[in-house]
Tab-separated table of C-alpha atoms in Angstrom:
chain	number	residue	atom	x	y	z
A	1	UNK	CA	13.255	-18.979	-21.155
A	2	UNK	CA	16.592	-19.505	-19.531
A	3	UNK	CA	16.300	-19.797	-15.764
A	4	UNK	CA	19.185	-19.084	-13.433
A	5	UNK	CA	19.594	-21.294	-10.461
A	6	UNK	CA	19.860	-18.469	-7.999
A	7	UNK	CA	17.454	-19.112	-5.127
A	8	UNK	CA	15.032	-16.207	-4.738
A	9	UNK	CA	13.138	-17.650	-1.769
A	10	UNK	CA	13.953	-20.490	0.416
A	11	UNK	CA	11.915	-22.080	3.304
A	12	UNK	CA	13.961	-24.075	5.727
A	13	UNK	CA	12.015	-26.268	8.212
A	14	UNK	CA	9.397	-23.591	8.807
A	15	UNK	CA	6.759	-24.157	11.440
A	16	UNK	CA	3.964	-21.895	12.491
A	17	UNK	CA	1.199	-22.228	15.043
A	18	UNK	CA	-1.975	-20.197	15.633
A	19	UNK	CA	-2.459	-21.332	19.219
A	20	UNK	CA	-2.893	-25.059	19.053
A	21	UNK	CA	-3.517	-25.094	15.266
A	22	UNK	CA	-0.400	-25.776	13.301
A	23	UNK	CA	-0.625	-23.473	10.229
A	24	UNK	CA	2.667	-24.475	8.638
A	25	UNK	CA	4.170	-27.850	9.211
A	26	UNK	CA	7.919	-28.445	8.384
A	27	UNK	CA	7.973	-26.446	5.207
A	28	UNK	CA	11.094	-27.101	3.043
A	29	UNK	CA	10.855	-25.449	-0.290
A	30	UNK	CA	12.629	-23.061	-2.510
A	31	UNK	CA	11.819	-20.869	-5.538
A	32	UNK	CA	14.504	-20.042	-8.072
A	33	UNK	CA	14.969	-16.647	-9.567
A	34	UNK	CA	12.707	-16.156	-12.592
A	35	UNK	CA	10.552	-19.083	-11.657
A	36	UNK	CA	6.724	-19.043	-11.648
A	37	UNK	CA	5.311	-21.113	-8.812
A	38	UNK	CA	1.572	-21.650	-8.266
A	39	UNK	CA	0.312	-22.717	-4.879
A	40	UNK	CA	-3.015	-24.432	-4.553
A	41	UNK	CA	-4.895	-26.373	-1.967
A	42	UNK	CA	-8.140	-26.349	-0.007
A	43	UNK	CA	-9.101	-23.324	2.147
A	44	UNK	CA	-7.302	-23.171	5.484
A	45	UNK	CA	-4.390	-25.255	4.069
A	46	UNK	CA	-1.826	-22.530	4.839
A	47	UNK	CA	-1.203	-21.181	1.287
A	48	UNK	CA	-1.646	-17.570	2.186
A	49	UNK	CA	0.188	-17.906	5.480
A	50	UNK	CA	3.066	-19.446	3.567
A	51	UNK	CA	3.561	-16.598	1.150
A	52	UNK	CA	2.871	-13.913	3.812
A	53	UNK	CA	5.900	-15.275	5.713
A	54	UNK	CA	8.060	-14.279	2.792
A	55	UNK	CA	7.564	-10.496	3.193
A	56	UNK	CA	7.041	-10.362	6.934
A	57	UNK	CA	3.250	-10.007	7.052
A	58	UNK	CA	3.239	-13.167	9.169
A	59	UNK	CA	5.809	-14.321	11.793
A	60	UNK	CA	6.757	-17.936	11.947
A	61	UNK	CA	7.798	-19.823	14.988
A	62	UNK	CA	10.615	-22.114	13.845
A	63	UNK	CA	12.966	-22.332	10.891
A	64	UNK	CA	14.150	-19.793	8.358
A	65	UNK	CA	12.618	-17.960	5.369
A	66	UNK	CA	15.371	-16.587	3.223
A	67	UNK	CA	15.159	-14.116	0.403
A	68	UNK	CA	18.123	-14.169	-1.958
A	69	UNK	CA	20.086	-16.156	0.692
A	70	UNK	CA	19.596	-13.499	3.451
A	71	UNK	CA	16.600	-12.230	5.424
A	72	UNK	CA	13.821	-10.230	3.922
A	73	UNK	CA	14.711	-7.168	6.016
A	74	UNK	CA	18.275	-7.252	4.673
A	75	UNK	CA	17.028	-6.786	1.122
A	76	UNK	CA	16.797	-3.380	-0.661
A	77	UNK	CA	13.435	-1.700	-0.052
A	78	UNK	CA	10.775	-2.987	-2.446
A	79	UNK	CA	12.458	-6.250	-3.367
A	80	UNK	CA	9.352	-8.230	-2.623
A	81	UNK	CA	5.944	-6.886	-3.911
A	82	UNK	CA	2.532	-8.262	-3.108
A	83	UNK	CA	-0.891	-8.212	-4.701
A	84	UNK	CA	-3.820	-8.943	-2.466
A	85	UNK	CA	-7.170	-10.621	-2.888
A	86	UNK	CA	-9.086	-7.423	-1.945
A	87	UNK	CA	-6.700	-5.060	-3.794
A	88	UNK	CA	-6.002	-2.963	-0.659
A	89	UNK	CA	-5.720	0.230	-2.695
A	90	UNK	CA	-5.695	3.398	-0.582
A	91	UNK	CA	-9.280	4.615	-1.059
A	92	UNK	CA	-8.573	8.395	-0.370
A	93	UNK	CA	-5.967	8.685	-3.037
A	94	UNK	CA	-6.334	8.754	-6.821
A	95	UNK	CA	-4.865	5.942	-8.868
A	96	UNK	CA	-1.743	8.033	-9.584
A	97	UNK	CA	-1.369	9.013	-5.887
A	98	UNK	CA	-1.612	5.351	-4.939
A	99	UNK	CA	1.270	4.542	-7.291
A	100	UNK	CA	3.652	7.390	-6.384
A	101	UNK	CA	3.331	7.218	-2.636
A	102	UNK	CA	5.763	4.416	-1.886
A	103	UNK	CA	8.341	5.294	-4.559
A	104	UNK	CA	8.477	8.824	-3.196
A	105	UNK	CA	8.362	7.930	0.565
A	106	UNK	CA	10.311	4.622	0.562
A	107	UNK	CA	12.613	4.958	-2.438
A	108	UNK	CA	12.892	8.714	-2.115
A	109	UNK	CA	12.293	9.381	-5.775
A	110	UNK	CA	11.296	12.884	-6.833
A	111	UNK	CA	7.596	13.429	-7.614
A	112	UNK	CA	8.567	13.819	-11.253
A	113	UNK	CA	10.449	10.514	-11.429
A	114	UNK	CA	7.777	8.725	-9.453
A	115	UNK	CA	5.083	9.977	-11.733
A	116	UNK	CA	6.959	9.088	-14.857
A	117	UNK	CA	7.405	5.545	-13.506
A	118	UNK	CA	3.803	5.336	-12.444
A	119	UNK	CA	2.555	6.325	-15.923
A	120	UNK	CA	4.866	3.785	-17.440
A	121	UNK	CA	3.431	0.936	-15.410
A	122	UNK	CA	-0.157	2.254	-15.807
A	123	UNK	CA	0.377	1.948	-19.525
A	124	UNK	CA	1.647	-1.532	-19.010
A	125	UNK	CA	-1.557	-2.636	-17.334
A	126	UNK	CA	-3.555	-0.580	-19.857
A	127	UNK	CA	-5.140	1.796	-17.449
A	128	UNK	CA	-3.374	5.107	-17.798
A	129	UNK	CA	-6.520	6.907	-18.841
A	130	UNK	CA	-7.987	6.308	-15.294
A	131	UNK	CA	-5.058	7.770	-13.486
A	132	UNK	CA	-7.030	10.616	-11.820
A	133	UNK	CA	-9.911	8.485	-10.681
A	134	UNK	CA	-10.382	7.166	-7.133
A	135	UNK	CA	-10.397	3.414	-6.585
A	136	UNK	CA	-14.049	3.376	-5.820
A	137	UNK	CA	-14.831	4.584	-9.331
A	138	UNK	CA	-13.088	1.642	-10.953
A	139	UNK	CA	-14.233	-1.964	-11.554
A	140	UNK	CA	-12.696	-4.794	-9.555
A	141	UNK	CA	-10.527	-5.851	-12.486
A	142	UNK	CA	-9.328	-2.318	-13.002
A	143	UNK	CA	-8.534	-1.937	-9.272
A	144	UNK	CA	-6.544	-5.184	-9.241
A	145	UNK	CA	-4.578	-3.995	-12.323
A	146	UNK	CA	-3.847	-0.721	-10.419
A	147	UNK	CA	-2.669	-2.815	-7.432
A	148	UNK	CA	-0.343	-4.767	-9.714
A	149	UNK	CA	1.047	-1.504	-11.227
A	150	UNK	CA	1.432	-0.103	-7.650
A	151	UNK	CA	3.609	-3.154	-6.779
A	152	UNK	CA	5.598	-2.816	-10.009
A	153	UNK	CA	6.426	0.819	-9.273
A	154	UNK	CA	8.752	-0.443	-6.513
A	155	UNK	CA	10.685	-2.493	-9.165
A	156	UNK	CA	10.342	-5.741	-7.194
A	157	UNK	CA	12.393	-8.782	-8.014
A	158	UNK	CA	9.764	-11.098	-6.541
A	159	UNK	CA	5.985	-10.698	-6.759
A	160	UNK	CA	3.612	-12.486	-4.456
A	161	UNK	CA	0.030	-12.926	-5.440
A	162	UNK	CA	-2.515	-13.864	-2.760
A	163	UNK	CA	-5.596	-15.073	-4.655
A	164	UNK	CA	-5.581	-12.055	-6.949
A	165	UNK	CA	-8.739	-13.058	-8.900
A	166	UNK	CA	-10.839	-14.576	-6.059
A	167	UNK	CA	-12.803	-11.338	-5.317
A	168	UNK	CA	-13.409	-10.520	-9.061
A	169	UNK	CA	-16.522	-11.064	-11.140
A	170	UNK	CA	-15.923	-13.842	-13.722
A	171	UNK	CA	-15.786	-11.465	-16.687
A	172	UNK	CA	-12.973	-9.505	-15.086
A	173	UNK	CA	-10.662	-12.395	-14.229
A	174	UNK	CA	-9.004	-12.577	-17.643
A	175	UNK	CA	-7.890	-8.944	-17.810
A	176	UNK	CA	-5.949	-9.569	-14.559
A	177	UNK	CA	-4.570	-12.977	-15.606
A	178	UNK	CA	-3.429	-11.421	-18.969
A	179	UNK	CA	-1.306	-8.900	-17.097
A	180	UNK	CA	0.111	-11.581	-14.883
A	181	UNK	CA	0.876	-13.822	-17.881
A	182	UNK	CA	2.767	-10.924	-19.473
A	183	UNK	CA	4.786	-10.356	-16.324
A	184	UNK	CA	5.608	-14.100	-16.230
A	185	UNK	CA	6.943	-14.006	-19.798
A	186	UNK	CA	9.259	-11.181	-18.851
A	187	UNK	CA	11.135	-13.234	-16.232
A	188	UNK	CA	9.545	-11.897	-13.050
A	189	UNK	CA	9.817	-14.341	-10.112
A	190	UNK	CA	6.237	-14.959	-9.165
A	191	UNK	CA	4.612	-16.970	-6.315
A	192	UNK	CA	0.892	-17.115	-6.770
A	193	UNK	CA	-1.794	-18.571	-4.598
A	194	UNK	CA	-4.611	-19.140	-6.991
A	195	UNK	CA	-7.210	-21.708	-8.148
A	196	UNK	CA	-6.993	-20.574	-11.780
A	197	UNK	CA	-5.900	-23.902	-13.139
A	198	UNK	CA	-5.887	-22.789	-16.794
A	199	UNK	CA	-3.506	-19.959	-15.815
A	200	UNK	CA	-1.368	-22.415	-13.888
A	201	UNK	CA	-1.102	-24.777	-16.856
A	202	UNK	CA	-0.103	-21.867	-19.140
A	203	UNK	CA	2.565	-20.130	-17.119
A	204	UNK	CA	3.621	-22.229	-14.095
A	205	UNK	CA	7.044	-23.891	-13.892
A	206	UNK	CA	5.942	-25.816	-10.872
A	207	UNK	CA	2.665	-26.313	-8.958
A	208	UNK	CA	2.638	-26.790	-5.201
A	209	UNK	CA	-0.247	-28.623	-3.572
A	210	UNK	CA	-0.760	-27.861	0.204
A	211	UNK	CA	-3.073	-29.326	2.731
A	212	UNK	CA	-3.251	-28.822	6.511
A	213	UNK	CA	-0.136	-26.759	6.618
A	214	UNK	CA	2.000	-29.305	4.722
A	215	UNK	CA	3.376	-29.294	1.214
A	216	UNK	CA	1.901	-32.567	-0.111
A	217	UNK	CA	3.162	-32.523	-3.666
A	218	UNK	CA	5.270	-30.379	-5.964
A	219	UNK	CA	5.453	-31.031	-9.731
A	220	UNK	CA	5.237	-29.391	-13.117
A	221	UNK	CA	1.618	-28.488	-14.030
A	222	UNK	CA	1.359	-31.215	-16.639
A	223	UNK	CA	2.298	-33.904	-14.166
A	224	UNK	CA	0.449	-32.583	-11.217
A	225	UNK	CA	-2.789	-32.012	-13.048
A	226	UNK	CA	-2.810	-35.221	-15.115
A	227	UNK	CA	-1.010	-37.701	-12.889
A	228	UNK	CA	-0.929	-36.602	-9.302
A	229	UNK	CA	0.837	-39.100	-7.078
A	230	UNK	CA	-0.834	-38.411	-3.788
A	231	UNK	CA	-4.356	-39.394	-2.886
A	232	UNK	CA	-5.110	-35.980	-1.266
A	233	UNK	CA	-4.061	-34.095	-4.443
A	234	UNK	CA	-6.355	-36.335	-6.547
A	235	UNK	CA	-9.279	-35.706	-4.244
A	236	UNK	CA	-8.744	-31.905	-4.329
A	237	UNK	CA	-8.225	-31.767	-8.116
A	238	UNK	CA	-11.339	-33.819	-8.656
A	239	UNK	CA	-13.286	-31.358	-6.504
A	240	UNK	CA	-12.194	-28.275	-8.471
A	241	UNK	CA	-11.770	-29.648	-11.935
A	242	UNK	CA	-15.070	-31.470	-12.148
A	243	UNK	CA	-16.935	-28.491	-13.589
B	1	UNK	CA	-41.811	25.246	-9.861
B	2	UNK	CA	-41.007	28.920	-9.105
B	3	UNK	CA	-44.304	29.324	-7.282
B	4	UNK	CA	-43.699	26.285	-5.069
B	5	UNK	CA	-40.248	27.576	-4.108
B	6	UNK	CA	-41.757	30.989	-3.143
B	7	UNK	CA	-44.488	29.220	-1.134
B	8	UNK	CA	-41.947	27.121	0.724
B	9	UNK	CA	-39.756	30.118	1.485
B	10	UNK	CA	-42.730	32.115	2.822
B	11	UNK	CA	-43.836	29.175	4.863
B	12	UNK	CA	-40.448	28.886	6.488
B	13	UNK	CA	-40.218	32.603	7.153
B	14	UNK	CA	-43.721	32.508	8.705
B	15	UNK	CA	-42.789	29.617	10.994
B	16	UNK	CA	-39.600	31.305	12.178
B	17	UNK	CA	-41.385	34.552	12.856
B	18	UNK	CA	-44.111	32.764	14.897
B	19	UNK	CA	-41.406	30.978	16.879
B	20	UNK	CA	-39.452	34.200	17.578
B	21	UNK	CA	-42.663	35.977	18.630
B	22	UNK	CA	-43.397	33.119	20.951
B	23	UNK	CA	-40.060	33.162	22.542
B	24	UNK	CA	-40.076	36.978	22.886
B	25	UNK	CA	-43.493	36.897	24.457
B	26	UNK	CA	-42.410	34.257	26.912
B	27	UNK	CA	-39.342	36.343	27.924
B	28	UNK	CA	-41.270	39.544	28.092
B	29	UNK	CA	-44.084	38.250	30.200
B	30	UNK	CA	-41.568	36.454	32.440
B	31	UNK	CA	-39.674	39.721	32.942
B	32	UNK	CA	-42.897	41.698	33.607
B	33	UNK	CA	-43.843	39.114	36.202
B	34	UNK	CA	-40.610	39.957	38.012
B	35	UNK	CA	-40.816	43.642	37.376
B	36	UNK	CA	-37.631	43.553	35.169
B	37	UNK	CA	-37.024	46.382	32.705
B	38	UNK	CA	-35.198	45.523	29.534
B	39	UNK	CA	-32.187	47.631	28.584
B	40	UNK	CA	-31.255	46.117	25.287
B	41	UNK	CA	-30.107	49.494	23.949
B	42	UNK	CA	-27.054	49.339	26.278
B	43	UNK	CA	-25.828	46.035	24.825
B	44	UNK	CA	-24.044	47.449	21.677
B	45	UNK	CA	-21.671	49.327	24.003
B	46	UNK	CA	-20.190	46.045	25.115
B	47	UNK	CA	-19.621	44.864	21.603
B	48	UNK	CA	-18.277	47.787	19.565
B	49	UNK	CA	-17.773	51.363	20.730
B	50	UNK	CA	-17.472	54.404	18.541
B	51	UNK	CA	-15.513	57.103	20.253
B	52	UNK	CA	-13.357	60.016	19.120
B	53	UNK	CA	-13.656	59.016	15.519
B	54	UNK	CA	-12.470	55.455	16.077
B	55	UNK	CA	-13.983	52.026	16.713
B	56	UNK	CA	-13.068	50.236	19.879
B	57	UNK	CA	-13.634	46.633	20.868
B	58	UNK	CA	-16.168	46.239	23.587
B	59	UNK	CA	-15.513	44.016	26.598
B	60	UNK	CA	-17.544	41.157	25.198
B	61	UNK	CA	-15.445	41.071	22.028
B	62	UNK	CA	-12.343	41.156	24.169
B	63	UNK	CA	-13.705	38.178	25.974
B	64	UNK	CA	-14.545	36.422	22.722
B	65	UNK	CA	-10.952	36.778	21.489
B	66	UNK	CA	-9.570	35.270	24.655
B	67	UNK	CA	-12.069	32.372	24.367
B	68	UNK	CA	-10.994	31.904	20.728
B	69	UNK	CA	-7.333	31.862	21.627
B	70	UNK	CA	-7.846	29.570	24.544
B	71	UNK	CA	-9.972	27.175	22.452
B	72	UNK	CA	-7.525	27.166	19.524
B	73	UNK	CA	-4.541	26.227	21.699
B	74	UNK	CA	-6.584	23.680	23.644
B	75	UNK	CA	-7.787	22.151	20.418
B	76	UNK	CA	-4.283	21.623	19.098
B	77	UNK	CA	-3.211	20.132	22.474
B	78	UNK	CA	-6.353	18.046	22.613
B	79	UNK	CA	-5.735	16.530	19.143
B	80	UNK	CA	-2.165	15.699	20.064
B	81	UNK	CA	-3.032	14.147	23.442
B	82	UNK	CA	-6.035	12.269	21.980
B	83	UNK	CA	-4.049	10.803	19.110
B	84	UNK	CA	-1.111	9.826	21.296
B	85	UNK	CA	-3.367	8.207	23.889
B	86	UNK	CA	-5.268	6.248	21.152
B	87	UNK	CA	-2.011	4.999	19.609
B	88	UNK	CA	-0.756	3.962	23.059
B	89	UNK	CA	-4.033	2.211	23.841
B	90	UNK	CA	-3.615	0.200	20.609
B	91	UNK	CA	0.141	-0.352	20.989
B	92	UNK	CA	1.868	-3.612	22.035
B	93	UNK	CA	3.383	-1.991	25.066
B	94	UNK	CA	1.534	-3.111	28.221
B	95	UNK	CA	2.753	-0.041	30.179
B	96	UNK	CA	1.593	2.219	27.374
B	97	UNK	CA	-1.824	0.591	27.397
B	98	UNK	CA	-2.121	0.855	31.174
B	99	UNK	CA	-1.098	4.535	31.167
B	100	UNK	CA	-3.594	5.386	28.307
B	101	UNK	CA	-6.412	3.436	29.974
B	102	UNK	CA	-5.914	5.000	33.459
B	103	UNK	CA	-5.638	8.483	32.048
B	104	UNK	CA	-8.959	8.160	30.097
B	105	UNK	CA	-10.836	6.582	32.980
B	106	UNK	CA	-9.454	9.042	35.543
B	107	UNK	CA	-10.353	12.106	33.420
B	108	UNK	CA	-13.730	10.884	32.210
B	109	UNK	CA	-14.925	9.979	35.659
B	110	UNK	CA	-14.022	13.130	37.567
B	111	UNK	CA	-15.619	16.609	37.159
B	112	UNK	CA	-13.815	19.145	35.027
B	113	UNK	CA	-14.128	21.762	37.720
B	114	UNK	CA	-12.272	19.630	40.205
B	115	UNK	CA	-9.554	18.962	37.626
B	116	UNK	CA	-9.183	22.721	37.011
B	117	UNK	CA	-8.863	23.513	40.700
B	118	UNK	CA	-6.293	20.772	41.153
B	119	UNK	CA	-4.222	21.911	38.219
B	120	UNK	CA	-4.551	25.634	39.050
B	121	UNK	CA	-3.887	25.485	42.730
B	122	UNK	CA	-1.781	22.329	43.153
B	123	UNK	CA	0.075	21.323	40.064
B	124	UNK	CA	0.285	24.660	38.234
B	125	UNK	CA	2.514	26.376	40.741
B	126	UNK	CA	4.699	23.262	41.052
B	127	UNK	CA	5.448	22.977	37.359
B	128	UNK	CA	5.542	26.726	37.048
B	129	UNK	CA	2.875	27.284	34.406
B	130	UNK	CA	1.179	30.637	33.956
B	131	UNK	CA	-2.585	30.961	34.240
B	132	UNK	CA	-3.321	30.832	30.572
B	133	UNK	CA	-1.102	27.715	30.000
B	134	UNK	CA	-2.703	25.977	32.991
B	135	UNK	CA	-6.121	26.691	31.488
B	136	UNK	CA	-5.091	25.287	28.099
B	137	UNK	CA	-3.567	22.165	29.785
B	138	UNK	CA	-6.700	21.604	31.890
B	139	UNK	CA	-9.032	21.802	28.894
B	140	UNK	CA	-6.816	19.635	26.671
B	141	UNK	CA	-6.404	16.983	29.282
B	142	UNK	CA	-10.097	16.788	29.819
B	143	UNK	CA	-11.157	16.868	26.150
B	144	UNK	CA	-8.203	14.708	25.157
B	145	UNK	CA	-9.534	11.754	27.078
B	146	UNK	CA	-12.825	11.758	25.029
B	147	UNK	CA	-11.063	12.541	21.810
B	148	UNK	CA	-8.729	9.577	22.223
B	149	UNK	CA	-11.691	7.274	22.246
B	150	UNK	CA	-12.893	8.799	18.984
B	151	UNK	CA	-9.505	8.282	17.429
B	152	UNK	CA	-9.324	4.759	18.729
B	153	UNK	CA	-12.666	3.892	17.127
B	154	UNK	CA	-11.437	5.503	13.913
B	155	UNK	CA	-8.271	3.615	13.944
B	156	UNK	CA	-10.008	0.281	14.594
B	157	UNK	CA	-12.256	0.973	11.618
B	158	UNK	CA	-9.358	0.924	9.165
B	159	UNK	CA	-9.011	-2.500	7.663
B	160	UNK	CA	-5.872	-4.447	8.344
B	161	UNK	CA	-5.457	-4.635	4.497
B	162	UNK	CA	-4.373	-1.008	4.499
B	163	UNK	CA	-1.560	-1.622	6.935
B	164	UNK	CA	-0.617	-4.728	5.019
B	165	UNK	CA	-0.475	-3.014	1.669
B	166	UNK	CA	1.653	-0.225	3.156
B	167	UNK	CA	4.004	-2.852	4.677
B	168	UNK	CA	4.210	-4.773	1.416
B	169	UNK	CA	5.461	-1.520	-0.195
B	170	UNK	CA	7.998	-1.170	2.577
B	171	UNK	CA	6.481	2.155	3.472
B	172	UNK	CA	7.998	3.516	6.743
B	173	UNK	CA	5.639	3.397	9.704
B	174	UNK	CA	5.534	7.143	10.064
B	175	UNK	CA	4.543	7.594	6.368
B	176	UNK	CA	2.018	4.842	6.701
B	177	UNK	CA	0.201	6.710	9.478
B	178	UNK	CA	0.704	10.134	7.908
B	179	UNK	CA	-0.382	9.404	4.335
B	180	UNK	CA	-2.438	6.302	4.513
B	181	UNK	CA	-4.111	5.746	7.856
B	182	UNK	CA	-4.689	9.190	9.495
B	183	UNK	CA	-6.402	10.848	6.505
B	184	UNK	CA	-8.908	8.067	6.450
B	185	UNK	CA	-9.330	8.268	10.246
B	186	UNK	CA	-9.884	12.016	10.066
B	187	UNK	CA	-12.519	11.758	7.425
B	188	UNK	CA	-14.391	9.039	9.280
B	189	UNK	CA	-14.221	10.723	12.688
B	190	UNK	CA	-14.914	14.350	11.627
B	191	UNK	CA	-18.559	14.387	12.877
B	192	UNK	CA	-17.772	13.230	16.462
B	193	UNK	CA	-14.535	15.351	16.414
B	194	UNK	CA	-16.768	18.338	15.627
B	195	UNK	CA	-18.805	17.505	18.704
B	196	UNK	CA	-15.624	17.554	20.813
B	197	UNK	CA	-14.558	20.929	19.415
B	198	UNK	CA	-17.916	22.400	20.170
B	199	UNK	CA	-17.939	21.062	23.747
B	200	UNK	CA	-14.326	22.272	24.120
B	201	UNK	CA	-15.405	25.814	23.242
B	202	UNK	CA	-18.353	25.646	25.718
B	203	UNK	CA	-16.241	24.002	28.397
B	204	UNK	CA	-13.705	26.835	28.031
B	205	UNK	CA	-16.192	28.974	29.952
B	206	UNK	CA	-15.382	27.047	33.150
B	207	UNK	CA	-11.859	28.516	33.217
B	208	UNK	CA	-13.559	31.729	34.346
B	209	UNK	CA	-13.091	30.218	37.825
B	210	UNK	CA	-9.379	30.888	37.471
B	211	UNK	CA	-9.738	34.568	36.556
B	212	UNK	CA	-9.009	34.293	32.891
B	213	UNK	CA	-10.872	37.120	31.108
B	214	UNK	CA	-12.754	34.956	28.566
B	215	UNK	CA	-16.218	35.670	27.273
B	216	UNK	CA	-17.924	34.216	30.296
B	217	UNK	CA	-15.795	36.105	32.838
B	218	UNK	CA	-16.323	39.346	31.008
B	219	UNK	CA	-20.025	38.690	30.974
B	220	UNK	CA	-20.104	38.004	34.718
B	221	UNK	CA	-18.189	41.183	35.394
B	222	UNK	CA	-20.542	43.296	33.256
B	223	UNK	CA	-23.574	41.778	34.944
B	224	UNK	CA	-22.211	42.624	38.367
B	225	UNK	CA	-21.610	46.260	37.266
B	226	UNK	CA	-24.849	46.816	35.351
B	227	UNK	CA	-27.467	44.599	36.912
B	228	UNK	CA	-28.908	43.523	33.590
B	229	UNK	CA	-28.208	39.774	33.717
B	230	UNK	CA	-30.732	38.651	31.130
B	231	UNK	CA	-29.561	40.891	28.262
B	232	UNK	CA	-25.866	40.067	28.896
B	233	UNK	CA	-26.290	36.334	29.273
B	234	UNK	CA	-28.621	36.134	26.268
B	235	UNK	CA	-25.988	38.066	24.233
B	236	UNK	CA	-23.255	35.745	25.387
B	237	UNK	CA	-25.323	32.707	24.517
B	238	UNK	CA	-25.898	34.107	20.988
B	239	UNK	CA	-22.185	34.713	20.555
B	240	UNK	CA	-21.415	31.123	21.632
B	241	UNK	CA	-24.178	29.868	19.322
B	242	UNK	CA	-22.814	31.806	16.320
B	243	UNK	CA	-19.319	30.506	17.053
B	244	UNK	CA	-20.313	26.850	17.257
B	245	UNK	CA	-22.759	27.073	14.380
B	246	UNK	CA	-20.096	28.425	12.108
B	247	UNK	CA	-17.873	25.650	13.313
B	248	UNK	CA	-20.525	23.062	12.375
B	249	UNK	CA	-20.779	24.566	8.950
B	250	UNK	CA	-17.045	24.479	8.477
B	251	UNK	CA	-16.864	20.903	9.558
B	252	UNK	CA	-19.667	19.868	7.128
B	253	UNK	CA	-17.760	21.641	4.346
B	254	UNK	CA	-14.496	19.891	5.327
B	255	UNK	CA	-16.207	16.523	5.556
B	256	UNK	CA	-17.424	16.958	2.046
B	257	UNK	CA	-14.062	18.060	0.781
B	258	UNK	CA	-12.198	15.188	2.388
B	259	UNK	CA	-14.480	12.480	1.280
B	260	UNK	CA	-16.671	13.700	-1.590
B	261	UNK	CA	-14.976	11.715	-4.309
B	262	UNK	CA	-13.908	8.472	-2.610
B	263	UNK	CA	-16.422	7.814	0.099
B	264	UNK	CA	-18.338	4.611	-0.366
B	265	UNK	CA	-21.732	5.771	-1.596
């Protein structure tokens, strides 16, 4: 796939503290349009904090986070979508209502247009037959696919994934990863925090390893997984790849 | 199966009958002790009157309508005040939090009767409110303080993930509250909110001190004219009871409607 060199996201010297604890330490990093970047690292290393700075869910103390060379707030509504570990579907709405809410209220689409769009994306994640069910009636994998469809309904240019498969039972992980792989092959810019190394190998352009709020190493998956340069990366990969 | 149902029904009817007889006997012997004569036959005159080929509302029904109107307006104002206070209490504004906190503590820790007197005699004339509006304001200010704490608990119970999901979809803040947060808060807080509505209706009887012709005031007037306090007060109690019981039933129905499909089992 041809990749343009337009920067979708750029971190410039970003620092963030939670009290005395430095959550992000001098982050300099950018993601090109159409690129798939996987972020991994031990828990508490700042991976989630990093991607949450992109769409304003976290504030940072120093530096800049740019989205398409300006700020996130200057972008058209819905430019950056996000998929969460715990799905965060709206429990009191049906699947369809979950999907049409933001297109109607944020993008001001008519109910007809929003529904048409919602059905299209529900078909894409192969769950259109569940459209009138409530989230509680679906399995975890189905809920996460609904959450992905809900993000897609805003026609985002960048999709952030915050450990999208960590809350799922093992047998449901693949149905979610399949949807993500398909999105990747269509040129979506994706930044994923995940420990699914098989998925990273298959789709990632680059893998970022973080520890203690710092980016330790960035490399293509082949290089990072087989010949990591840094000692900390080796230790971490040994811990998770040993099984 | 059929037989057991009949048996259960009969047993329930029997228990209720025994209970009613017990209460009636207690009342009757109490009244006899005092030399009181019951005049229950006069009560219907105060509910519905048939005169010159037409039905007329009795004084108690007039009072009930005033109580209903008063309670309905107060309820609306209570919900508005309660929600605003809860949102202020959870806001980032220090001044907002201080105002909300002081309001709740001030109202919760002083008697309603004192508040009503203050509003009616001191503040009412200054801000130029009529008697009915002053009553609505007094009740709403009082009940709003309690309701705000219910809303606050409800808002706190919504996981931050709901706010984050809405934000990640760039949903405007107003829509986030209207479509995502408040419907969930309402479903979760309906049982304690029902409590507040019921106590609002009962507290509305206190406004009889400011000469509003609600159910309680009408009752007091009838008692002073007829000298049959027990019949009148019992009747009034039953009317309040029917009113609040039907409210409880409505709330149970609404709770089921709001959450039957999606509530976590």
